[in-house]
XYZ file of C-alpha atoms in Angstrom:
120
model
C -28.395 -67.148 -28.098
C -28.598 -68.539 -24.569
C -24.965 -69.596 -24.773
C -23.892 -66.055 -25.721
C -25.846 -64.590 -22.808
C -24.309 -67.130 -20.429
C -20.793 -66.282 -21.642
C -21.488 -62.549 -21.246
C -22.827 -63.131 -17.739
C -19.750 -65.143 -16.754
C -17.436 -62.453 -18.151
C -19.339 -59.698 -16.320
C -19.270 -61.549 -12.997
C -15.558 -62.330 -13.398
C -14.776 -58.684 -14.162
C -16.819 -57.532 -11.154
C -15.058 -59.955 -8.800
C -11.632 -58.931 -10.126
C -12.484 -55.236 -9.699
C -13.856 -55.779 -6.190
C -10.632 -57.491 -5.109
C -8.416 -54.703 -6.462
C -7.297 -52.440 -3.603
C -7.809 -48.706 -3.613
C -4.261 -47.377 -3.379
C -3.584 -44.286 -1.303
C -0.224 -42.554 -1.599
C 0.911 -40.579 1.440
C 3.872 -38.189 1.383
C 4.942 -37.150 4.886
C 8.222 -36.363 6.665
C 8.878 -39.588 8.563
C 11.838 -38.133 10.470
C 9.536 -35.536 12.047
C 7.204 -36.530 14.900
C 4.154 -35.095 13.120
C 4.875 -37.003 9.907
C 5.667 -40.231 11.735
C 2.520 -40.030 13.852
C 0.314 -39.133 10.883
C 1.628 -42.149 8.944
C 0.875 -44.394 11.941
C -2.610 -42.890 12.290
C -3.348 -43.423 8.581
C -2.199 -47.048 8.835
C -4.418 -47.622 11.878
C -7.434 -46.075 10.127
C -6.875 -48.189 7.020
C -6.568 -51.349 9.117
C -9.890 -50.525 10.800
C -11.617 -49.769 7.489
C -10.305 -52.977 5.919
C -11.381 -55.013 8.970
C -14.894 -53.631 8.459
C -14.983 -54.747 4.817
C -13.065 -52.003 3.051
C -14.429 -49.109 1.049
C -17.041 -49.812 -1.617
C -16.286 -53.488 -1.070
C -12.591 -52.991 -1.884
C -9.646 -53.080 0.507
C -7.478 -49.998 1.005
C -3.704 -50.024 0.576
C -1.483 -47.288 1.997
C 1.892 -46.495 0.451
C 3.930 -44.004 2.500
C 6.910 -42.096 1.090
C 9.197 -39.866 3.165
C 9.435 -36.260 1.944
C 12.188 -35.423 4.451
C 10.598 -31.936 4.486
C 12.397 -31.228 1.195
C 10.423 -29.865 -1.779
C 12.391 -31.875 -4.375
C 11.879 -35.120 -2.406
C 8.170 -34.400 -2.054
C 7.747 -33.804 -5.790
C 9.753 -36.951 -6.623
C 7.577 -38.915 -4.190
C 4.410 -37.860 -6.027
C 6.000 -38.844 -9.341
C 6.894 -42.302 -7.956
C 3.482 -42.854 -6.395
C 1.731 -41.944 -9.657
C 3.953 -43.845 -12.085
C 5.429 -46.787 -10.171
C 2.918 -47.483 -7.408
C -0.113 -46.415 -9.500
C -2.010 -44.917 -6.561
C -5.606 -43.776 -6.931
C -5.151 -40.587 -4.898
C -2.717 -38.737 -2.656
C -2.776 -37.613 0.976
C -0.281 -35.502 2.862
C 0.976 -31.967 3.065
C 2.948 -31.426 6.266
C 4.855 -28.390 4.950
C 3.653 -25.793 2.469
C 7.014 -25.565 0.663
C 6.942 -29.309 -0.026
C 3.310 -29.245 -1.068
C 3.850 -26.304 -3.428
C 6.530 -28.345 -5.220
C 4.130 -31.288 -5.467
C 1.205 -29.412 -7.008
C 2.508 -29.300 -10.620
C 3.237 -33.039 -10.492
C -0.227 -33.783 -9.055
C -1.841 -31.715 -11.809
C 0.025 -33.739 -14.426
C -1.515 -37.002 -13.207
C -5.027 -35.662 -12.472
C -5.535 -37.657 -9.279
C -7.479 -36.603 -6.232
C -5.656 -35.168 -3.251
C -6.388 -34.587 0.419
C -3.929 -32.191 2.062
C -3.346 -31.070 5.610
C -0.813 -28.614 6.987
C 0.874 -28.222 10.339
């Protein structure tokens, strides 16, 4: 009985350590060719660096993945698809143009991930 409890404890600790080391992935879709998109991507990167230097969020590091929307609705929607399926992000940030964001909404709904949007 003690051996079973010890094995369960080891498995639980191993799972906790593995989970704690897994980064929280944030997918950002912004127009990198535009000054507002470029600067917002740089600001997000700076904030994530500061958060990670302070120990991360909930004990986990943050990872930012930025994709260029080029201010085109079809590129913005494809970016969300890629971030959800290939990069496996935990949530999305972005929204520099309403036309791009409107094209992204159906894709975001499909994957049921959180989103933080901002508009210029």
